[in-house]
Amino acid sequence: AAIPVITLDGPGGVGKGTLSRLLAQSLGWHLLDSGAIYRALAYAAREQGISDQDIHALVDMARTLPLHFQGDAGQTRVFLAGEPIDEVLRQPEIGEMASRLAVHPPVRAALLERQRAFRAAPGLIADGRDMGTVVFPDAPLKVFLTASVEERAKRRLNQLNEQGVNASLSAVKTEIAARDERDQRRSVAPLQPAGDARILDTSGQAVSETLSVLNGWIKDTF
Ligand code: C5P
């Protein structure tokens, strides 16, 4: 039988990262943070002075990027050519640039196999924008998370503050709204629920409440 996958898609700041980590931990499954791959590509491109419009150079880079993830679920660390880059990847400018290079279909195609390679026994939790629609269309459980832009901006701001990054709520909100726009409008793999996704609005919900809904769906599915 195919290795089980649960996809968690949704807009920025909706809590996918936290929920995916907790689920991967409790199930003992692997974790794919696909946003970190797009962010790492953005970071590497910026370091080398490659523009987010230079599709050819970005595709070359996407194919060869010496990216490694260490650890699973609990504490995943991201390394580029052996250098830890977790912290720099969280910068809002990197998220912004990631969403600008993510609009190019050849760039997305070049990252496809790299993402699918995370599917390993006993199972995978895949977090992103197109996990259920494009990367793992056969996933038995697809979840699409939503929450108001206000709520997502507050969550993202708290997360940044915890990480010692300074930002204002209005700046975070503007950045999230701009990324939502771009992620939804792009022609390939736009941010939208798969036809067979279960949609969960997490506005006003504590992490524990969302988790218990997800755990119920997991029991129904596997
Ligand atoms: O989830 P995260 O904020 O880390 O993602 C950064 C950007 O990477 C997103 O705004 C989106 O444009 C892009 N992305 C994507 N497809 C994914 C994951 C992220 O296009 N599966």
Coordinates of N, CA and C and ligand atoms in Angstrom, one line a residue:
A1 N 0.9 -1.2 0.0 CA 0.0 0.0 0.0 C 0.9 1.2 0.0
A2 N 0.3 2.3 -0.5 CA 1.1 3.6 -0.6 C 1.4 4.1 0.9
I3 N 2.5 4.8 1.0 CA 2.8 5.3 2.3 C 1.8 6.5 2.6
P4 N 1.2 6.5 3.8 CA 0.2 7.5 4.1 C 0.7 8.9 4.2
V5 N -0.1 9.8 3.7 CA 0.3 11.3 3.8 C -1.0 12.0 4.3
I6 N -0.7 13.0 5.1 CA -1.8 14.0 5.5 C -1.3 15.3 5.0
T7 N -2.1 16.0 4.2 CA -1.7 17.3 3.7 C -2.4 18.4 4.5
L8 N -1.6 19.4 4.9 CA -2.1 20.6 5.6 C -1.8 21.8 4.8
D9 N -2.8 22.3 4.1 CA -2.6 23.5 3.3 C -3.3 24.7 3.8
G10 N -2.9 25.9 3.4 CA -3.6 27.1 3.9 C -2.7 28.3 3.8
P11 N -3.3 29.5 4.1 CA -2.5 30.7 3.9 C -1.5 30.9 5.1
G12 N -0.6 31.9 4.9 CA 0.4 32.2 5.9 C -0.2 32.6 7.2
G13 N 0.5 32.1 8.3 CA 0.1 32.5 9.7 C -1.1 31.7 10.2
V14 N -1.6 30.7 9.4 CA -2.8 30.0 9.9 C -2.5 28.9 10.9
G15 N -1.3 28.6 11.1 CA -0.9 27.7 12.2 C -0.5 26.3 11.6
K16 N -0.3 26.2 10.3 CA 0.0 24.9 9.7 C 1.3 24.3 10.3
G17 N 2.3 25.2 10.5 CA 3.6 24.7 10.9 C 3.5 24.1 12.3
T18 N 2.8 24.8 13.2 CA 2.7 24.3 14.6 C 1.9 23.0 14.6
L19 N 0.8 23.0 13.9 CA -0.1 21.8 13.9 C 0.6 20.6 13.2
S20 N 1.3 20.9 12.1 CA 2.0 19.8 11.4 C 3.1 19.2 12.3
R21 N 3.8 20.0 13.0 CA 4.8 19.6 13.9 C 4.3 18.7 15.0
L22 N 3.2 19.1 15.6 CA 2.5 18.4 16.7 C 2.0 17.1 16.2
L23 N 1.4 17.1 15.0 CA 0.8 15.8 14.5 C 2.0 14.9 14.1
A24 N 3.0 15.4 13.5 CA 4.1 14.5 13.2 C 4.7 13.9 14.4
Q25 N 4.8 14.7 15.4 CA 5.4 14.2 16.7 C 4.5 13.1 17.3
S26 N 3.2 13.4 17.3 CA 2.3 12.4 18.0 C 2.1 11.1 17.2
L27 N 2.2 11.2 15.9 CA 2.1 10.0 15.1 C 3.4 9.3 14.9
G28 N 4.5 10.0 15.1 CA 5.8 9.5 14.8 C 6.1 9.5 13.3
W29 N 5.5 10.4 12.6 CA 5.6 10.5 11.1 C 6.7 11.5 10.7
H30 N 7.1 11.5 9.5 CA 8.0 12.5 8.9 C 7.2 13.8 8.7
L31 N 8.0 14.9 8.5 CA 7.4 16.2 8.3 C 8.0 16.8 7.1
L32 N 7.2 17.4 6.2 CA 7.7 18.2 5.1 C 7.1 19.6 5.3
D33 N 8.0 20.6 5.5 CA 7.7 22.0 5.6 C 8.1 22.6 4.2
S34 N 7.1 22.5 3.3 CA 7.5 22.9 1.9 C 7.8 24.4 1.8
G35 N 7.2 25.2 2.7 CA 7.5 26.6 2.6 C 9.0 26.9 2.9
A36 N 9.6 26.0 3.7 CA 11.0 26.2 4.0 C 11.9 25.9 2.8
I37 N 11.4 25.1 1.9 CA 12.1 24.8 0.6 C 12.1 26.1 -0.3
Y38 N 10.9 26.7 -0.4 CA 10.7 27.9 -1.2 C 11.5 29.0 -0.6
R39 N 11.5 29.1 0.8 CA 12.2 30.1 1.5 C 13.7 29.9 1.3
A40 N 14.2 28.7 1.4 CA 15.6 28.4 1.2 C 16.1 28.8 -0.2
L41 N 15.2 28.5 -1.2 CA 15.6 28.9 -2.6 C 15.7 30.5 -2.7
A42 N 14.7 31.1 -2.0 CA 14.7 32.6 -2.0 C 16.0 33.1 -1.4
Y43 N 16.4 32.5 -0.2 CA 17.6 33.0 0.5 C 18.8 32.7 -0.4
A44 N 18.9 31.5 -1.0 CA 20.1 31.2 -1.8 C 20.2 32.2 -3.0
A45 N 19.0 32.5 -3.6 CA 19.0 33.4 -4.8 C 19.4 34.8 -4.3
R46 N 18.9 35.2 -3.2 CA 19.3 36.6 -2.8 C 20.8 36.6 -2.5
E47 N 21.4 35.6 -1.9 CA 22.8 35.5 -1.6 C 23.6 35.6 -2.8
Q48 N 23.1 35.0 -3.9 CA 23.9 35.0 -5.2 C 23.5 36.1 -6.1
G49 N 22.6 37.0 -5.7 CA 22.2 38.1 -6.5 C 21.4 37.7 -7.7
I50 N 20.6 36.6 -7.5 CA 19.7 36.1 -8.6 C 18.3 36.7 -8.3
S51 N 17.8 37.3 -9.4 CA 16.5 38.0 -9.2 C 15.4 36.9 -9.2
D52 N 14.2 37.3 -8.5 CA 13.1 36.4 -8.5 C 12.4 36.3 -9.8
Q53 N 12.9 37.0 -10.8 CA 12.3 36.9 -12.2 C 13.2 36.1 -13.1
D54 N 14.4 35.7 -12.6 CA 15.3 35.0 -13.5 C 15.0 33.5 -13.4
I55 N 14.0 33.1 -14.2 CA 13.5 31.7 -14.1 C 14.6 30.7 -14.4
H56 N 15.4 30.9 -15.4 CA 16.4 30.0 -15.7 C 17.4 29.7 -14.6
A57 N 17.9 30.8 -14.0 CA 18.8 30.6 -12.9 C 18.2 30.0 -11.7
L58 N 16.9 30.3 -11.5 CA 16.2 29.8 -10.3 C 15.9 28.3 -10.5
V59 N 15.6 27.9 -11.7 CA 15.4 26.4 -11.9 C 16.7 25.7 -11.7
D60 N 17.8 26.2 -12.2 CA 19.1 25.5 -12.0 C 19.4 25.4 -10.5
M61 N 19.1 26.5 -9.8 CA 19.4 26.5 -8.4 C 18.5 25.5 -7.7
A62 N 17.2 25.5 -8.1 CA 16.2 24.6 -7.4 C 16.6 23.2 -7.5
R63 N 17.2 22.8 -8.7 CA 17.6 21.4 -8.9 C 18.8 21.0 -8.1
T64 N 19.7 22.0 -7.8 CA 21.0 21.6 -7.2 C 21.1 22.1 -5.8
L65 N 20.2 22.8 -5.3 CA 20.3 23.5 -4.0 C 20.7 22.4 -2.9
P66 N 21.9 22.7 -2.3 CA 22.4 21.7 -1.3 C 21.7 21.9 0.1
L67 N 20.4 21.5 0.1 CA 19.5 21.7 1.2 C 19.4 20.4 2.0
H68 N 19.5 20.5 3.3 CA 19.3 19.3 4.2 C 18.5 19.7 5.4
F69 N 17.6 18.7 5.7 CA 16.7 18.9 6.9 C 17.2 17.9 7.9
Q70 N 17.4 18.3 9.2 CA 17.9 17.4 10.2 C 16.9 17.4 11.3
G71 N 16.7 16.2 11.8 CA 15.8 16.0 12.9 C 14.4 15.8 12.3
D72 N 13.5 15.4 13.1 CA 12.1 15.2 12.6 C 11.2 15.8 13.6
A73 N 10.1 16.3 13.1 CA 9.0 16.8 13.9 C 9.5 17.8 15.0
G74 N 9.9 17.2 16.1 CA 10.2 18.0 17.3 C 11.0 19.3 17.0
Q75 N 12.2 19.1 16.5 CA 13.1 20.2 16.2 C 13.7 20.0 14.8
T76 N 13.1 20.5 13.8 CA 13.7 20.3 12.5 C 14.6 21.5 12.2
R77 N 15.8 21.2 11.8 CA 16.8 22.3 11.4 C 17.0 22.2 10.0
V78 N 17.2 23.4 9.4 CA 17.5 23.5 7.9 C 18.9 23.9 7.7
F79 N 19.6 23.2 6.8 CA 21.0 23.5 6.5 C 21.1 23.8 5.0
L80 N 21.8 24.8 4.6 CA 22.2 25.1 3.2 C 23.7 25.0 3.1
A81 N 24.1 24.0 2.4 CA 25.6 23.7 2.2 C 26.2 23.6 3.6
G82 N 25.5 22.9 4.5 CA 26.1 22.7 5.9 C 25.9 23.8 6.9
E83 N 25.4 25.0 6.4 CA 25.2 26.1 7.3 C 23.7 26.1 7.8
P84 N 23.5 26.3 9.1 CA 22.1 26.4 9.6 C 21.5 27.7 9.1
I85 N 20.3 27.6 8.6 CA 19.7 28.8 8.0 C 18.3 29.0 8.6
D86 N 17.9 28.3 9.6 CA 16.5 28.4 10.2 C 16.1 29.8 10.4
E87 N 17.0 30.5 11.1 CA 16.6 31.8 11.6 C 16.4 32.8 10.4
V88 N 17.4 32.8 9.5 CA 17.3 33.8 8.4 C 16.0 33.4 7.5
L89 N 15.6 32.2 7.5 CA 14.5 31.8 6.6 C 13.2 32.4 7.1
R90 N 13.1 32.8 8.4 CA 11.9 33.3 9.0 C 11.7 34.8 8.7
Q91 N 12.7 35.4 8.2 CA 12.6 36.9 7.9 C 11.5 37.1 6.9
P92 N 10.7 38.2 7.3 CA 9.5 38.5 6.4 C 10.0 38.7 4.9
E93 N 11.1 39.3 4.7 CA 11.6 39.6 3.3 C 11.8 38.3 2.5
I94 N 12.2 37.2 3.3 CA 12.5 36.0 2.6 C 11.1 35.3 2.2
G95 N 10.1 35.4 3.1 CA 8.8 34.9 2.8 C 8.2 35.6 1.6
E96 N 8.5 36.9 1.5 CA 8.0 37.8 0.4 C 8.7 37.3 -0.9
M97 N 10.0 37.2 -0.8 CA 10.7 36.8 -2.1 C 10.3 35.3 -2.5
A98 N 10.1 34.4 -1.5 CA 9.7 33.1 -1.8 C 8.4 33.1 -2.5
S99 N 7.4 33.9 -2.1 CA 6.2 33.9 -2.8 C 6.3 34.6 -4.2
R100 N 7.3 35.4 -4.4 CA 7.5 36.0 -5.8 C 8.1 35.0 -6.7
L101 N 9.0 34.1 -6.2 CA 9.6 33.1 -7.1 C 8.7 31.9 -7.3
A102 N 7.8 31.7 -6.3 CA 6.9 30.6 -6.3 C 5.8 30.7 -7.4
V103 N 5.7 31.8 -8.1 CA 4.7 32.0 -9.1 C 5.1 31.3 -10.4
H104 N 6.4 31.0 -10.6 CA 6.9 30.5 -11.9 C 6.7 29.0 -12.0
P105 N 5.9 28.6 -12.9 CA 5.7 27.1 -13.1 C 7.0 26.3 -13.2
P106 N 8.0 26.7 -13.9 CA 9.2 25.8 -14.0 C 9.9 25.7 -12.7
V107 N 9.9 26.7 -11.9 CA 10.5 26.7 -10.6 C 9.8 25.7 -9.7
R108 N 8.4 25.7 -9.7 CA 7.6 24.8 -8.9 C 7.9 23.4 -9.4
A109 N 8.0 23.2 -10.7 CA 8.2 21.8 -11.3 C 9.6 21.3 -10.8
A110 N 10.5 22.2 -10.7 CA 11.9 21.7 -10.3 C 11.9 21.3 -8.9
L111 N 11.0 21.8 -8.1 CA 10.9 21.4 -6.7 C 10.0 20.2 -6.3
L112 N 9.3 19.8 -7.4 CA 8.3 18.7 -7.1 C 8.9 17.4 -6.6
E113 N 9.9 16.9 -7.3 CA 10.4 15.6 -6.8 C 11.1 15.7 -5.5
R114 N 11.8 16.8 -5.3 CA 12.4 17.0 -4.0 C 11.4 16.9 -2.8
Q115 N 10.2 17.5 -3.1 CA 9.2 17.4 -2.0 C 8.6 16.0 -1.9
R116 N 8.4 15.3 -3.0 CA 7.8 14.0 -3.0 C 8.7 13.0 -2.3
A117 N 10.0 13.3 -2.3 CA 11.0 12.4 -1.7 C 10.9 12.3 -0.2
F118 N 10.1 13.2 0.4 CA 9.9 13.2 1.8 C 8.9 12.1 2.3
R119 N 8.2 11.5 1.3 CA 7.2 10.5 1.6 C 8.0 9.2 2.0
A120 N 8.0 8.9 3.2 CA 8.7 7.7 3.7 C 7.9 7.1 4.8
A121 N 8.1 5.8 5.0 CA 7.4 5.1 6.1 C 7.8 5.6 7.4
P122 N 7.0 5.7 8.4 CA 5.6 5.2 8.4 C 4.5 6.1 7.9
G123 N 4.9 7.4 7.6 CA 3.9 8.3 7.0 C 4.5 9.7 7.0
L124 N 3.8 10.6 6.4 CA 4.2 12.0 6.2 C 3.1 13.0 6.5
I125 N 3.5 14.1 7.2 CA 2.7 15.2 7.3 C 3.3 16.3 6.4
A126 N 2.5 16.8 5.4 CA 3.0 17.7 4.4 C 2.3 19.1 4.6
D127 N 3.1 20.1 4.8 CA 2.6 21.4 5.1 C 2.9 22.4 4.0
G128 N 1.9 23.1 3.5 CA 2.2 24.0 2.4 C 1.0 24.7 1.8
R129 N 1.1 25.0 0.5 CA 0.0 25.6 -0.2 C -0.7 24.7 -1.2
D130 N 0.1 23.8 -1.8 CA -0.4 22.9 -2.9 C -0.1 21.4 -2.6
M131 N 0.0 21.1 -1.3 CA 0.3 19.7 -0.9 C -0.8 18.8 -1.4
G132 N -2.1 19.2 -1.1 CA -3.2 18.3 -1.5 C -3.6 18.4 -3.0
T133 N -3.3 19.5 -3.6 CA -3.7 19.7 -5.0 C -2.7 19.2 -6.0
V134 N -1.4 19.4 -5.7 CA -0.4 19.1 -6.7 C 0.6 18.1 -6.2
V135 N 1.2 18.2 -5.1 CA 2.3 17.4 -4.7 C 1.9 16.0 -4.3
F136 N 0.8 15.9 -3.5 CA 0.4 14.6 -3.0 C -1.1 14.4 -3.3
P137 N -1.5 14.4 -4.6 CA -2.9 14.4 -4.9 C -3.6 13.1 -4.4
D138 N -2.9 12.1 -4.1 CA -3.5 10.8 -3.6 C -3.5 10.7 -2.1
A139 N -3.2 11.8 -1.4 CA -3.2 11.8 0.1 C -4.6 11.4 0.6
P140 N -4.7 10.4 1.5 CA -6.0 10.0 2.0 C -6.7 11.0 2.9
L141 N -5.9 11.9 3.5 CA -6.5 13.0 4.3 C -5.9 14.3 3.9
K142 N -6.8 15.2 3.4 CA -6.3 16.5 3.0 C -7.1 17.6 3.8
V143 N -6.3 18.5 4.5 CA -6.9 19.5 5.3 C -6.5 20.8 4.7
F144 N -7.5 21.7 4.7 CA -7.3 23.1 4.3 C -7.7 24.0 5.4
L145 N -6.7 24.7 6.0 CA -6.9 25.5 7.2 C -7.1 27.0 6.8
T146 N -8.1 27.7 7.4 CA -8.3 29.1 7.2 C -8.4 29.8 8.5
A147 N -8.3 31.1 8.5 CA -8.5 32.0 9.6 C -8.5 33.4 9.0
S148 N -9.1 34.3 9.7 CA -9.1 35.7 9.2 C -7.7 36.3 9.2
V149 N -7.5 37.3 8.3 CA -6.2 37.9 8.1 C -5.7 38.5 9.4
E150 N -6.7 39.1 10.2 CA -6.3 39.8 11.5 C -5.7 38.7 12.4
E151 N -6.4 37.6 12.5 CA -6.0 36.5 13.4 C -4.6 36.0 13.0
R152 N -4.5 35.8 11.7 CA -3.2 35.2 11.2 C -2.1 36.2 11.5
A153 N -2.3 37.5 11.3 CA -1.3 38.4 11.5 C -0.9 38.4 13.0
K154 N -1.8 38.3 13.9 CA -1.5 38.3 15.3 C -0.7 37.0 15.7
R155 N -1.1 35.9 15.1 CA -0.3 34.7 15.4 C 1.1 34.8 14.9
R156 N 1.2 35.3 13.6 CA 2.5 35.4 13.0 C 3.4 36.4 13.8
L157 N 2.8 37.5 14.3 CA 3.5 38.5 15.1 C 4.0 37.8 16.4
N158 N 3.2 37.1 17.1 CA 3.6 36.4 18.3 C 4.7 35.5 18.1
Q159 N 4.6 34.7 17.0 CA 5.7 33.8 16.6 C 7.0 34.5 16.4
L160 N 6.9 35.6 15.6 CA 8.1 36.4 15.4 C 8.7 36.9 16.7
N161 N 7.9 37.4 17.6 CA 8.3 38.0 18.8 C 9.0 36.9 19.7
E162 N 8.4 35.7 19.7 CA 9.0 34.6 20.4 C 10.4 34.3 19.9
Q163 N 10.6 34.5 18.6 CA 11.9 34.2 17.9 C 12.8 35.4 18.0
G164 N 12.4 36.4 18.7 CA 13.2 37.6 18.9 C 13.3 38.5 17.7
V165 N 12.3 38.3 16.8 CA 12.3 39.2 15.6 C 11.3 40.3 15.9
N166 N 11.6 41.6 15.7 CA 10.8 42.7 15.9 C 10.0 43.0 14.6
A167 N 8.7 43.3 14.8 CA 7.9 43.7 13.7 C 6.6 44.3 14.2
S168 N 5.9 45.1 13.4 CA 4.7 45.7 13.9 C 3.5 44.9 13.3
L169 N 2.4 45.0 14.0 CA 1.2 44.2 13.6 C 0.8 44.7 12.2
S170 N 0.8 46.0 12.0 CA 0.3 46.5 10.7 C 1.2 46.0 9.5
A171 N 2.5 46.0 9.8 CA 3.5 45.5 8.8 C 3.3 44.0 8.5
V172 N 3.0 43.3 9.5 CA 2.8 41.8 9.3 C 1.6 41.6 8.6
K173 N 0.5 42.4 8.9 CA -0.8 42.2 8.3 C -0.7 42.5 6.8
T174 N 0.0 43.6 6.5 CA 0.2 44.0 5.1 C 0.9 42.9 4.3
E175 N 2.0 42.4 4.9 CA 2.8 41.4 4.3 C 2.0 40.1 4.0
I176 N 1.2 39.7 5.0 CA 0.4 38.5 4.9 C -0.7 38.6 3.8
A177 N -1.3 39.8 3.8 CA -2.3 40.1 2.8 C -1.8 40.1 1.4
A178 N -0.6 40.7 1.2 CA 0.1 40.7 -0.1 C 0.4 39.3 -0.6
R179 N 0.9 38.5 0.4 CA 1.3 37.1 0.0 C 0.1 36.3 -0.3
D180 N -1.0 36.5 0.4 CA -2.3 35.7 0.2 C -2.7 36.0 -1.3
E181 N -2.7 37.3 -1.6 CA -3.1 37.8 -3.0 C -2.3 37.0 -4.0
R182 N -1.0 37.1 -3.8 CA -0.1 36.5 -4.8 C -0.3 35.0 -4.9
D183 N -0.4 34.3 -3.7 CA -0.5 32.9 -3.7 C -1.8 32.4 -4.3
Q184 N -2.9 33.3 -4.2 CA -4.2 32.9 -4.7 C -4.3 33.1 -6.2
R185 N -3.7 34.2 -6.6 CA -3.8 34.6 -8.0 C -3.0 33.9 -9.0
R186 N -1.9 33.2 -8.5 CA -1.0 32.7 -9.5 C -1.6 31.6 -10.3
S187 N -1.2 31.4 -11.6 CA -1.9 30.5 -12.5 C -1.6 29.0 -12.2
V188 N -0.4 28.7 -11.6 CA -0.1 27.3 -11.4 C -0.1 27.1 -9.8
A189 N -0.8 26.0 -9.4 CA -0.8 25.7 -8.0 C -1.2 26.8 -7.1
P190 N -2.3 27.5 -7.5 CA -2.7 28.6 -6.6 C -3.2 28.1 -5.3
L191 N -3.2 28.9 -4.2 CA -3.6 28.5 -2.9 C -5.1 28.3 -3.0
Q192 N -5.6 27.0 -3.0 CA -7.0 26.7 -3.0 C -7.1 25.3 -2.4
P193 N -8.3 25.0 -1.8 CA -8.5 23.7 -1.3 C -8.6 22.7 -2.4
A194 N -8.1 21.5 -2.2 CA -8.3 20.4 -3.2 C -9.8 20.1 -3.1
G195 N -10.3 19.5 -4.2 CA -11.8 19.2 -4.2 C -12.2 18.3 -3.1
D196 N -11.3 17.4 -2.7 CA -11.6 16.4 -1.6 C -11.0 16.8 -0.3
A197 N -10.6 18.1 -0.1 CA -10.0 18.6 1.2 C -11.2 18.8 2.2
R198 N -10.8 18.6 3.5 CA -11.7 19.0 4.6 C -11.3 20.4 5.0
I199 N -12.2 21.3 5.1 CA -11.9 22.7 5.4 C -12.1 23.0 6.8
L200 N -11.2 23.6 7.5 CA -11.3 23.9 8.9 C -10.9 25.4 9.2
D201 N -11.9 26.1 9.7 CA -11.7 27.5 10.1 C -11.2 27.5 11.5
T202 N -10.0 28.0 11.7 CA -9.4 28.0 13.0 C -9.5 29.3 13.8
S203 N -10.3 30.3 13.2 CA -10.4 31.6 13.9 C -11.0 31.3 15.3
G204 N -10.4 32.0 16.2 CA -10.8 31.8 17.6 C -10.6 30.5 18.3
Q205 N -10.0 29.6 17.6 CA -9.7 28.2 18.1 C -8.3 28.2 18.7
A206 N -8.2 27.5 19.9 CA -6.9 27.2 20.4 C -6.3 26.1 19.7
V207 N -5.0 26.0 19.7 CA -4.3 24.9 19.0 C -4.8 23.5 19.4
S208 N -5.1 23.4 20.7 CA -5.6 22.1 21.2 C -7.0 21.8 20.6
E209 N -7.8 22.8 20.4 CA -9.1 22.5 19.8 C -9.0 22.1 18.4
T210 N -8.1 22.8 17.6 CA -7.9 22.4 16.2 C -7.3 21.0 16.2
L211 N -6.4 20.7 17.1 CA -5.8 19.4 17.1 C -6.8 18.3 17.3
S212 N -7.8 18.5 18.2 CA -8.7 17.5 18.5 C -9.6 17.2 17.3
V213 N -9.9 18.2 16.5 CA -10.7 18.0 15.3 C -9.9 17.2 14.3
L214 N -8.6 17.6 14.2 CA -7.7 16.9 13.2 C -7.5 15.4 13.7
N215 N -7.4 15.2 15.0 CA -7.2 13.8 15.4 C -8.5 13.0 15.2
G216 N -9.6 13.6 15.3 CA -10.9 12.9 14.9 C -10.9 12.5 13.4
W217 N -10.5 13.4 12.6 CA -10.4 13.1 11.1 C -9.4 12.0 10.9
I218 N -8.3 12.0 11.6 CA -7.2 11.0 11.4 C -7.8 9.6 11.8
K219 N -8.5 9.6 12.9 CA -9.1 8.3 13.3 C -10.1 7.8 12.3
D220 N -10.9 8.7 11.7 CA -11.8 8.3 10.6 C -11.1 7.7 9.4
T221 N -9.9 8.2 9.1 CA -9.3 8.0 7.8 C -8.3 6.8 7.9
F222 N -7.6 6.6 8.9 CA -6.6 5.6 8.9 C -6.9 4.4 9.9
Ligands
C5P1 O1 4.6 28.7 4.3 P1 5.6 29.8 4.2 O2 5.2 31.1 4.7 O3 6.9 29.3 4.7 O4 5.8 29.9 2.6 C1 6.5 30.9 2.0 C2 6.0 31.1 0.5 O5 6.4 30.0 -0.3 C3 4.4 31.2 0.4 O6 3.9 32.5 0.5 C4 4.2 30.6 -1.0 O7 4.2 31.7 -2.0 C5 5.4 29.7 -1.2 N1 5.0 28.3 -1.1 C6 4.4 27.7 -2.2 N2 4.0 26.4 -2.1 C7 4.2 25.7 -1.0 C8 4.8 26.3 0.1 C9 5.2 27.6 0.1 O8 4.2 28.4 -3.2 N3 3.9 24.4 -1.0

